XYZ file of N, CA and C in Angstrom:
678
model
N 13.455 -21.549 -45.056
C 13.166 -20.116 -45.021
C 12.969 -19.556 -46.431
N 13.926 -19.887 -47.326
C 13.842 -19.390 -48.699
C 12.596 -19.928 -49.388
N 12.304 -21.222 -49.149
C 11.131 -21.820 -49.790
C 9.846 -21.134 -49.337
N 9.824 -20.681 -48.093
C 8.640 -19.979 -47.597
C 8.473 -18.627 -48.294
N 9.588 -17.978 -48.592
C 9.527 -16.677 -49.265
C 9.017 -16.808 -50.697
N 9.230 -17.997 -51.270
C 8.749 -18.246 -52.638
C 7.411 -18.991 -52.642
N 6.830 -19.205 -51.489
C 5.572 -19.953 -51.399
C 4.475 -19.241 -52.181
N 3.741 -20.008 -52.949
C 2.640 -19.451 -53.729
C 3.044 -18.935 -55.090
N 4.345 -18.963 -55.390
C 4.828 -18.488 -56.692
C 5.020 -19.687 -57.607
N 4.353 -19.679 -58.742
C 4.463 -20.769 -59.701
C 5.384 -20.357 -60.847
N 5.774 -21.341 -61.650
C 6.602 -21.039 -62.818
C 5.846 -20.158 -63.800
N 4.529 -20.328 -63.842
C 3.716 -19.468 -64.713
C 3.791 -18.011 -64.256
N 3.805 -17.818 -62.934
C 3.942 -16.459 -62.396
C 5.280 -15.850 -62.813
N 6.338 -16.630 -62.614
C 7.678 -16.136 -62.954
C 7.756 -15.802 -64.438
N 7.188 -16.668 -65.263
C 7.214 -16.437 -66.714
C 6.471 -15.153 -67.070
N 5.339 -14.923 -66.427
C 4.562 -13.712 -66.725
C 5.289 -12.449 -66.258
N 6.123 -12.586 -65.227
C 6.872 -11.422 -64.744
C 8.023 -11.049 -65.676
N 8.497 -12.014 -66.435
C 9.673 -11.761 -67.271
C 9.423 -10.671 -68.306
N 8.186 -10.555 -68.777
C 7.899 -9.575 -69.833
C 7.997 -8.135 -69.328
N 7.352 -7.780 -68.209
C 7.550 -6.408 -67.705
C 8.985 -6.151 -67.254
N 9.641 -7.175 -66.702
C 11.038 -6.995 -66.300
C 11.925 -6.775 -67.518
N 11.621 -7.475 -68.597
C 12.381 -7.284 -69.846
C 12.211 -5.861 -70.359
N 10.974 -5.376 -70.346
C 10.721 -4.003 -70.802
C 11.453 -2.992 -69.919
N 11.469 -3.258 -68.621
C 12.189 -2.367 -67.717
C 13.687 -2.395 -67.963
N 14.214 -3.601 -68.228
C 15.648 -3.741 -68.492
C 16.058 -2.957 -69.736
N 15.193 -2.922 -70.724
C 15.492 -2.144 -71.930
C 15.718 -0.676 -71.591
N 14.941 -0.164 -70.653
C 15.111 1.240 -70.254
C 16.433 1.413 -69.519
N 16.784 0.464 -68.652
C 18.086 0.534 -67.976
C 19.226 0.576 -68.987
N 19.144 -0.304 -69.977
C 20.200 -0.372 -70.992
C 20.233 0.907 -71.820
N 19.050 1.415 -72.180
C 18.985 2.641 -72.977
C 19.580 3.822 -72.227
N 19.216 3.965 -70.957
C 19.763 5.058 -70.141
C 21.280 4.915 -70.019
N 21.749 3.686 -69.852
C 23.193 3.447 -69.753
C 23.910 3.869 -71.023
N 23.377 3.459 -72.170
C 24.021 3.780 -73.448
C 24.049 5.283 -73.698
N 22.923 5.949 -73.451
C 22.873 7.405 -73.650
C 23.847 8.102 -72.704
N 23.880 7.638 -71.466
C 24.788 8.230 -70.480
C 26.238 8.106 -70.919
N 26.618 6.927 -71.411
C 27.998 6.715 -71.835
C 28.316 7.463 -73.124
N 27.374 7.487 -74.058
C 27.608 8.175 -75.331
C 27.801 9.675 -75.140
N 27.136 10.244 -74.148
C 27.273 11.677 -73.882
C 28.309 11.961 -72.787
N 28.345 11.113 -71.781
C 29.214 11.363 -70.639
C 30.690 11.147 -70.920
N 31.025 10.125 -71.720
C 32.436 9.851 -72.001
C 33.098 10.964 -72.813
N 32.485 11.435 -73.924
C 33.096 12.563 -74.642
C 33.215 13.818 -73.775
N 32.188 14.073 -72.949
C 32.254 15.231 -72.061
C 33.361 15.045 -71.021
N 33.521 13.825 -70.538
C 34.602 13.536 -69.598
C 35.966 13.740 -70.228
N 36.105 13.328 -71.493
C 37.357 13.542 -72.224
C 37.644 15.030 -72.371
N 36.613 15.786 -72.724
C 36.774 17.234 -72.870
C 37.203 17.873 -71.548
N 36.575 17.459 -70.459
C 36.923 18.007 -69.145
C 38.344 17.630 -68.741
N 38.758 16.404 -69.081
C 40.119 15.972 -68.752
C 41.155 16.847 -69.444
N 40.803 17.325 -70.634
C 41.717 18.195 -71.387
C 41.645 19.630 -70.883
N 40.417 20.130 -70.681
C 40.263 21.537 -70.297
C 40.738 21.815 -68.870
N 40.724 20.793 -68.012
C 41.239 20.975 -66.649
C 42.723 21.354 -66.682
N 43.409 20.913 -67.733
C 44.835 21.207 -67.877
C 45.083 22.376 -68.832
N 44.029 23.144 -69.099
C 44.142 24.280 -70.013
C 45.065 25.364 -69.445
N 45.656 26.140 -70.344
C 46.503 27.261 -69.921
C 45.662 28.432 -69.428
N 44.378 28.425 -69.803
C 43.469 29.473 -69.344
C 42.966 29.136 -67.940
N 43.210 30.017 -66.992
C 42.787 29.757 -65.618
C 41.268 29.718 -65.512
N 40.592 30.533 -66.326
C 39.130 30.545 -66.299
C 38.567 29.199 -66.727
N 39.097 28.662 -67.831
C 38.632 27.357 -68.326
C 38.980 26.260 -67.324
N 40.174 26.331 -66.777
C 40.601 25.320 -65.803
C 39.701 25.311 -64.573
N 39.429 26.489 -64.019
C 38.603 26.567 -62.820
C 37.152 26.181 -63.095
N 36.632 26.585 -64.263
C 35.259 26.207 -64.620
C 35.144 24.687 -64.737
N 36.158 24.069 -65.341
C 36.159 22.610 -65.494
C 36.279 21.924 -64.141
N 37.160 22.448 -63.285
C 37.345 21.857 -61.955
C 36.076 21.944 -61.118
N 35.389 23.073 -61.206
C 34.141 23.237 -60.447
C 33.103 22.215 -60.898
N 32.969 22.034 -62.217
C 32.026 21.048 -62.754
C 32.390 19.649 -62.257
N 33.677 19.314 -62.351
C 34.128 17.976 -61.952
C 33.883 17.737 -60.465
N 34.209 18.710 -59.640
C 34.053 18.529 -58.197
C 32.585 18.436 -57.791
N 31.732 19.213 -58.452
C 30.294 19.120 -58.162
C 29.762 17.758 -58.592
N 30.166 17.316 -59.783
C 29.703 16.026 -60.291
C 30.177 14.859 -59.452
N 31.418 14.935 -58.961
C 31.965 13.851 -58.141
C 31.498 13.935 -56.697
N 31.302 15.145 -56.216
C 30.956 15.318 -54.812
C 29.487 15.141 -54.495
N 28.650 15.168 -55.528
C 27.206 15.020 -55.322
C 26.781 13.594 -55.657
N 26.142 12.875 -54.757
C 25.680 11.517 -55.059
C 24.752 11.498 -56.274
N 24.836 10.427 -57.050
C 24.009 10.312 -58.256
C 22.525 10.416 -57.922
N 22.123 9.847 -56.792
C 20.712 9.904 -56.403
C 20.270 11.346 -56.172
N 21.131 12.145 -55.562
C 20.796 13.553 -55.325
C 20.681 14.303 -56.652
N 21.587 14.020 -57.588
C 21.519 14.651 -58.907
C 20.219 14.292 -59.619
N 19.836 13.028 -59.536
C 18.598 12.579 -60.180
C 17.396 13.296 -59.577
N 17.359 13.361 -58.252
C 16.256 14.043 -57.574
C 16.233 15.529 -57.928
N 17.406 16.150 -57.991
C 17.488 17.576 -58.311
C 16.972 17.847 -59.721
N 17.397 17.023 -60.680
C 16.983 17.236 -62.068
C 15.471 17.081 -62.236
N 14.889 16.132 -61.505
C 13.468 15.829 -61.703
C 12.554 16.685 -60.832
N 12.938 16.882 -59.567
C 12.071 17.616 -58.644
C 12.514 19.064 -58.420
N 13.816 19.320 -58.549
C 14.319 20.658 -58.274
C 14.194 21.622 -59.436
N 14.569 21.179 -60.636
C 14.552 22.071 -61.796
C 13.173 22.631 -62.135
N 12.077 21.881 -61.949
C 10.757 22.457 -62.268
C 10.475 23.773 -61.549
N 11.064 23.998 -60.395
C 10.846 25.260 -59.687
C 11.537 26.434 -60.379
N 12.460 26.119 -61.301
C 13.103 27.176 -62.092
C 12.370 27.390 -63.414
N 11.323 26.592 -63.649
C 10.576 26.701 -64.889
C 10.969 25.667 -65.920
N 11.955 24.822 -65.591
C 12.409 23.783 -66.518
C 11.932 22.426 -66.015
N 10.969 21.858 -66.716
C 10.414 20.566 -66.328
C 10.920 19.488 -67.274
N 11.493 18.445 -66.714
C 12.040 17.350 -67.504
C 11.242 16.079 -67.247
N 11.159 15.232 -68.262
C 10.560 13.917 -68.065
C 11.490 13.096 -67.184
N 10.971 12.029 -66.609
C 11.803 11.191 -65.745
C 12.972 10.601 -66.526
N 12.740 10.269 -67.791
C 13.800 9.691 -68.622
C 14.902 10.716 -68.870
N 14.516 11.929 -69.267
C 15.496 12.980 -69.541
C 16.254 13.367 -68.282
N 15.534 13.493 -67.171
C 16.175 13.856 -65.903
C 17.193 12.800 -65.486
N 16.831 11.531 -65.659
C 17.740 10.444 -65.294
C 19.000 10.481 -66.147
N 18.821 10.632 -67.452
C 19.970 10.666 -68.363
C 20.870 11.860 -68.062
N 20.268 13.028 -67.869
C 21.048 14.239 -67.622
C 21.850 14.125 -66.328
N 21.221 13.628 -65.282
C 21.912 13.488 -63.997
C 23.077 12.512 -64.096
N 22.853 11.384 -64.744
C 23.909 10.383 -64.855
C 25.015 10.832 -65.803
N 24.672 11.644 -66.807
C 25.698 12.198 -67.699
C 26.631 13.118 -66.918
N 26.059 13.966 -66.079
C 26.873 14.873 -65.257
C 27.813 14.073 -64.354
N 27.277 13.066 -63.680
C 28.082 12.243 -62.786
C 29.155 11.482 -63.555
N 28.772 10.901 -64.680
C 29.709 10.123 -65.492
C 30.826 10.991 -66.043
N 30.480 12.155 -66.561
C 31.491 13.058 -67.114
C 32.506 13.453 -66.050
N 32.016 13.731 -64.847
C 32.911 14.154 -63.770
C 33.880 13.041 -63.378
N 33.361 11.836 -63.198
C 34.219 10.734 -62.773
C 35.166 10.280 -63.882
N 34.658 10.165 -65.100
C 35.511 9.685 -66.187
C 36.572 10.709 -66.563
N 36.313 11.989 -66.308
C 37.343 12.993 -66.593
C 38.589 12.727 -65.755
N 38.388 12.318 -64.504
C 39.520 12.011 -63.638
C 40.209 10.724 -64.070
N 39.422 9.744 -64.510
C 40.003 8.490 -64.996
C 40.853 8.755 -66.233
N 40.305 9.536 -67.166
C 41.025 9.832 -68.403
C 42.250 10.697 -68.116
N 42.103 11.680 -67.238
C 43.234 12.549 -66.908
C 44.378 11.740 -66.300
N 44.036 10.778 -65.448
C 45.070 9.916 -64.868
C 45.762 9.102 -65.958
N 44.972 8.638 -66.945
C 45.557 7.892 -68.052
C 46.494 8.748 -68.884
N 46.090 9.988 -69.138
C 46.932 10.897 -69.920
C 48.226 11.215 -69.177
N 48.139 11.394 -67.872
C 49.324 11.718 -67.084
C 50.257 10.521 -66.928
N 49.719 9.312 -67.172
C 50.535 8.104 -67.050
C 51.365 7.832 -68.301
N 51.113 8.574 -69.369
C 51.908 8.404 -70.592
C 53.342 8.831 -70.289
N 54.339 8.001 -70.618
C 55.733 8.343 -70.310
C 56.143 9.698 -70.879
N 56.942 10.427 -70.111
C 57.378 11.748 -70.542
C 58.169 11.720 -71.831
N 58.811 10.595 -72.109
C 59.575 10.481 -73.347
C 58.719 10.638 -74.588
N 57.448 10.284 -74.485
C 56.547 10.434 -75.623
C 56.340 11.910 -75.951
N 56.240 12.724 -74.925
C 56.097 14.171 -75.118
C 57.352 14.746 -75.765
N 58.495 14.293 -75.294
C 59.758 14.777 -75.855
C 59.912 14.351 -77.305
N 59.480 13.126 -77.618
C 59.562 12.648 -78.998
C 58.661 13.462 -79.910
N 57.468 13.810 -79.426
C 56.545 14.621 -80.223
C 57.127 16.007 -80.479
N 57.787 16.566 -79.478
C 58.413 17.873 -79.659
C 59.566 17.800 -80.647
N 60.315 16.704 -80.596
C 61.435 16.528 -81.521
C 60.955 16.438 -82.964
N 59.728 15.934 -83.141
C 59.145 15.823 -84.483
C 58.376 17.075 -84.871
N 58.476 18.116 -84.044
C 57.814 19.399 -84.307
C 56.288 19.277 -84.380
N 55.723 18.384 -83.557
C 54.267 18.273 -83.491
C 53.708 19.507 -82.781
N 52.581 19.981 -83.274
C 51.872 21.037 -82.558
C 51.239 20.430 -81.307
N 50.774 21.289 -80.410
C 50.147 20.798 -79.176
C 48.942 19.919 -79.485
N 48.148 20.337 -80.469
C 46.955 19.564 -80.839
C 47.349 18.232 -81.453
N 48.352 18.251 -82.355
C 48.787 17.003 -82.991
C 49.410 16.049 -81.975
N 50.156 16.611 -81.035
C 50.745 15.773 -79.991
C 49.653 15.092 -79.169
N 48.635 15.864 -78.820
C 47.524 15.309 -78.050
C 46.770 14.271 -78.863
N 46.545 14.573 -80.134
C 45.722 13.714 -80.983
C 46.425 12.422 -81.371
N 47.687 12.498 -81.729
C 48.374 11.332 -82.288
C 49.269 10.595 -81.295
N 49.640 11.243 -80.207
C 50.585 10.623 -79.277
C 49.963 10.378 -77.900
N 49.515 11.453 -77.256
C 49.075 11.352 -75.861
C 47.725 10.646 -75.728
N 46.733 11.092 -76.515
C 45.385 10.515 -76.374
C 45.334 9.012 -76.647
N 45.896 8.521 -77.772
C 45.802 7.072 -78.024
C 46.393 6.237 -76.892
N 47.540 6.667 -76.359
C 48.176 5.892 -75.290
C 47.457 6.082 -73.956
N 47.050 7.317 -73.686
C 46.363 7.585 -72.428
C 45.029 6.876 -72.328
N 44.281 6.859 -73.431
C 42.977 6.186 -73.420
C 43.137 4.677 -73.287
N 44.213 4.151 -73.864
C 44.463 2.715 -73.721
C 44.744 2.368 -72.260
N 45.495 3.226 -71.592
C 45.784 3.003 -70.170
C 44.503 3.094 -69.338
N 43.635 4.037 -69.713
C 42.413 4.281 -68.937
C 41.286 3.307 -69.268
N 41.431 2.537 -70.349
C 40.325 1.694 -70.830
C 39.761 0.744 -69.776
N 40.582 -0.034 -69.061
C 39.994 -0.945 -68.060
C 39.158 -0.216 -67.014
N 39.663 0.919 -66.529
C 38.916 1.678 -65.519
C 37.630 2.245 -66.100
N 37.659 2.660 -67.362
C 36.452 3.190 -68.002
C 35.405 2.096 -68.182
N 35.854 0.905 -68.554
C 34.921 -0.213 -68.707
C 34.314 -0.591 -67.356
N 35.134 -0.583 -66.324
C 34.619 -0.860 -64.988
C 33.602 0.173 -64.555
N 33.856 1.433 -64.897
C 32.906 2.481 -64.532
C 31.609 2.331 -65.321
N 31.689 1.840 -66.554
C 30.476 1.625 -67.351
C 29.544 0.633 -66.652
N 30.121 -0.365 -65.996
C 29.310 -1.319 -65.234
C 28.626 -0.612 -64.066
N 29.351 0.284 -63.413
C 28.761 1.045 -62.305
C 27.627 1.945 -62.791
N 27.773 2.488 -63.988
C 26.704 3.321 -64.558
C 25.447 2.482 -64.761
N 25.627 1.278 -65.290
C 24.476 0.392 -65.489
C 23.799 0.089 -64.156
N 24.589 -0.190 -63.131
C 24.014 -0.445 -61.811
C 23.306 0.795 -61.265
N 23.861 1.969 -61.556
C 23.284 3.220 -61.042
C 21.929 3.533 -61.650
N 21.620 2.935 -62.797
C 20.316 3.211 -63.414
C 19.168 2.729 -62.535
N 19.451 1.822 -61.603
C 18.397 1.372 -60.684
C 17.948 2.507 -59.763
N 18.788 3.547 -59.604
C 18.412 4.700 -58.781
C 17.266 5.485 -59.403
N 17.063 5.293 -60.707
C 15.989 6.013 -61.403
C 14.612 5.561 -60.938
N 14.587 4.477 -60.182
C 13.352 4.028 -59.538
C 12.754 5.148 -58.688
N 13.620 6.006 -58.150
C 13.172 7.051 -57.227
C 12.366 8.153 -57.905
N 12.436 8.245 -59.237
C 11.650 9.263 -59.951
C 10.624 8.606 -60.879
N 10.261 7.368 -60.536
C 9.190 6.643 -61.239
C 9.508 6.346 -62.693
N 10.793 6.281 -63.042
C 11.146 5.807 -64.379
C 10.854 4.313 -64.422
N 10.107 3.837 -65.416
C 9.694 2.426 -65.415
C 10.807 1.458 -65.810
N 11.932 1.534 -65.087
C 13.028 0.596 -65.354
C 12.771 -0.699 -64.588
N 13.734 -1.585 -64.578
C 13.484 -2.942 -64.099
C 13.123 -2.986 -62.612
N 13.738 -2.133 -61.796
C 13.412 -2.137 -60.368
C 12.000 -1.615 -60.125
N 11.605 -0.608 -60.894
C 10.232 -0.097 -60.785
C 9.228 -1.167 -61.173
N 9.559 -1.916 -62.230
C 8.657 -2.994 -62.669
C 8.558 -4.075 -61.603
N 9.664 -4.390 -60.948
C 9.627 -5.390 -59.876
C 8.771 -4.903 -58.712
N 8.850 -3.621 -58.418
C 8.033 -3.059 -57.342
C 6.548 -3.131 -57.697
N 6.231 -2.885 -58.973
C 4.843 -3.004 -59.422
C 4.346 -4.437 -59.266
N 5.206 -5.389 -59.642
C 4.836 -6.801 -59.497
C 4.594 -7.128 -58.024
N 5.484 -6.640 -57.169
C 5.334 -6.894 -55.737
C 4.072 -6.282 -55.164
N 3.733 -5.073 -55.613
C 2.541 -4.402 -55.080
C 1.258 -5.089 -55.530
N 1.302 -5.748 -56.689
C 0.108 -6.436 -57.193
C -0.029 -7.845 -56.629
N 1.108 -8.502 -56.382
C 1.073 -9.907 -55.969
C 1.515 -10.126 -54.522
N 2.138 -9.110 -53.928
C 2.728 -9.197 -52.595
C 3.890 -10.187 -52.533
N 4.444 -10.525 -53.705
C 5.632 -11.388 -53.768
C 6.853 -10.505 -54.035
N 7.165 -9.674 -53.082
C 8.288 -8.741 -53.263
C 9.632 -9.472 -53.328
N 9.815 -10.443 -52.448
C 11.104 -11.140 -52.403
C 11.425 -11.831 -53.726
N 10.512 -12.617 -54.293
C 10.817 -13.237 -55.585
C 11.056 -12.212 -56.694
N 10.255 -11.152 -56.708
C 10.395 -10.151 -57.772
C 11.752 -9.461 -57.696
N 12.138 -9.045 -56.496
C 13.439 -8.378 -56.342
C 14.592 -9.362 -56.526
N 14.358 -10.627 -56.206
C 15.393 -11.642 -56.430
C 15.686 -11.786 -57.916
N 14.648 -11.734 -58.726
C 14.840 -11.819 -60.173
C 15.629 -10.618 -60.688
N 15.325 -9.447 -60.157
C 16.068 -8.246 -60.563
C 17.541 -8.385 -60.187
N 17.793 -8.857 -58.972
C 19.174 -9.066 -58.551
C 19.892 -10.066 -59.434
N 19.178 -11.121 -59.834
C 19.773 -12.132 -60.706
C 20.108 -11.550 -62.073
N 19.237 -10.676 -62.581
C 19.483 -10.044 -63.883
C 20.726 -9.161 -63.819
N 20.815 -8.333 -62.787
C 21.994 -7.467 -62.650
C 23.262 -8.298 -62.494
N 23.184 -9.365 -61.696
C 24.358 -10.212 -61.497
C 24.764 -10.903 -62.792
N 23.775 -11.356 -63.568
C 24.060 -12.056 -64.820
C 24.743 -11.148 -65.836
N 24.516 -9.856 -65.723
C 25.140 -8.903 -66.643
C 26.452 -8.368 -66.079
N 26.460 -8.017 -64.811
C 27.610 -7.315 -64.226
C 28.777 -8.243 -63.894
N 28.498 -9.464 -63.461
C 29.600 -10.368 -63.111
C 30.426 -10.739 -64.341
N 29.808 -11.191 -65.463
C 30.618 -11.419 -66.667
C 31.311 -10.146 -67.147
N 30.619 -9.003 -67.001
C 31.236 -7.738 -67.389
C 32.485 -7.455 -66.575
N 32.434 -7.714 -65.286
C 33.595 -7.496 -64.422
C 34.735 -8.447 -64.778
N 34.388 -9.684 -65.112
C 35.410 -10.648 -65.534
C 36.072 -10.176 -66.825
N 35.269 -9.656 -67.748
C 35.804 -9.135 -69.010
C 36.738 -7.953 -68.756
N 36.350 -7.073 -67.850
C 37.196 -5.920 -67.513
C 38.527 -6.402 -66.935
N 38.479 -7.416 -66.074
C 39.709 -7.968 -65.516
C 40.608 -8.542 -66.593
N 39.998 -9.190 -67.580
C 40.767 -9.758 -68.695
C 41.420 -8.659 -69.520
N 40.657 -7.582 -69.786
C 41.200 -6.441 -70.527
C 42.355 -5.812 -69.759
N 42.180 -5.675 -68.456
C 43.225 -5.077 -67.623
C 44.478 -5.943 -67.623
N 44.282 -7.262 -67.601
C 45.412 -8.194 -67.633
C 46.171 -8.068 -68.945
N 45.435 -8.004 -70.050
C 46.071 -7.862 -71.363
C 46.779 -6.517 -71.480
N 46.146 -5.473 -70.959
C 46.767 -4.147 -71.016
C 48.060 -4.129 -70.212
N 48.062 -4.838 -69.087
C 49.269 -4.908 -68.273
C 50.397 -5.609 -68.989
N 50.072 -6.703 -69.688
C 51.085 -7.425 -70.448
C 51.598 -6.576 -71.603
N 50.653 -5.826 -72.235
C 51.057 -4.964 -73.346
C 52.018 -3.885 -72.889
N 51.791 -3.355 -71.683
C 52.671 -2.313 -71.149
C 54.053 -2.876 -70.833
N 54.080 -4.130 -70.324
C 55.359 -4.743 -69.986
C 56.213 -4.972 -71.219
N 55.538 -5.282 -72.331
C 56.305 -5.493 -73.553
C 56.939 -4.190 -74.020
């Protein structure tokens, strides 16, 4: 059955497909990096502001987080690309994809980071108060370093999910790797081999990444036990 699906595909064909797939993969990686570079700091900010003493700031942050978490990434991508132009704001497919994934990433990572901050032992807070640390200094030198260390494995795992989510950008014609595979399939009618290569690329990146995250989590667990 599998051999029939690959019938008519030569090694020369596969080799020629690697170049457009490589170019598409670069866009996936670029979108992932931009999303993480913007989404993680915003997520950190939201994790802090959600616990603000100002009810206005707290509620504004909570609304952003709940919208970002409650709306599927695909819907956000479609909204940014097809919905915003009706308000007079037209974005390129690349910008729309990055903006949508940044919103989603910030919302989810804010909860991951907040959980990490809340997991810091209460004794650390008491020690900071005993040393007359200000609220900002306590957050900067005591709570954040430990909380982020606790949250690191989950954040790394989410980074893998962000990379996988970039395939959703296919829906707005961003020329990422899945779009390139679809182009190859439409020209050659070899959809199964083309999509199989895309799946292999994602697996080759995400499986080692997941193993690395597990290793980090294991080390973090041992560090906590000590």
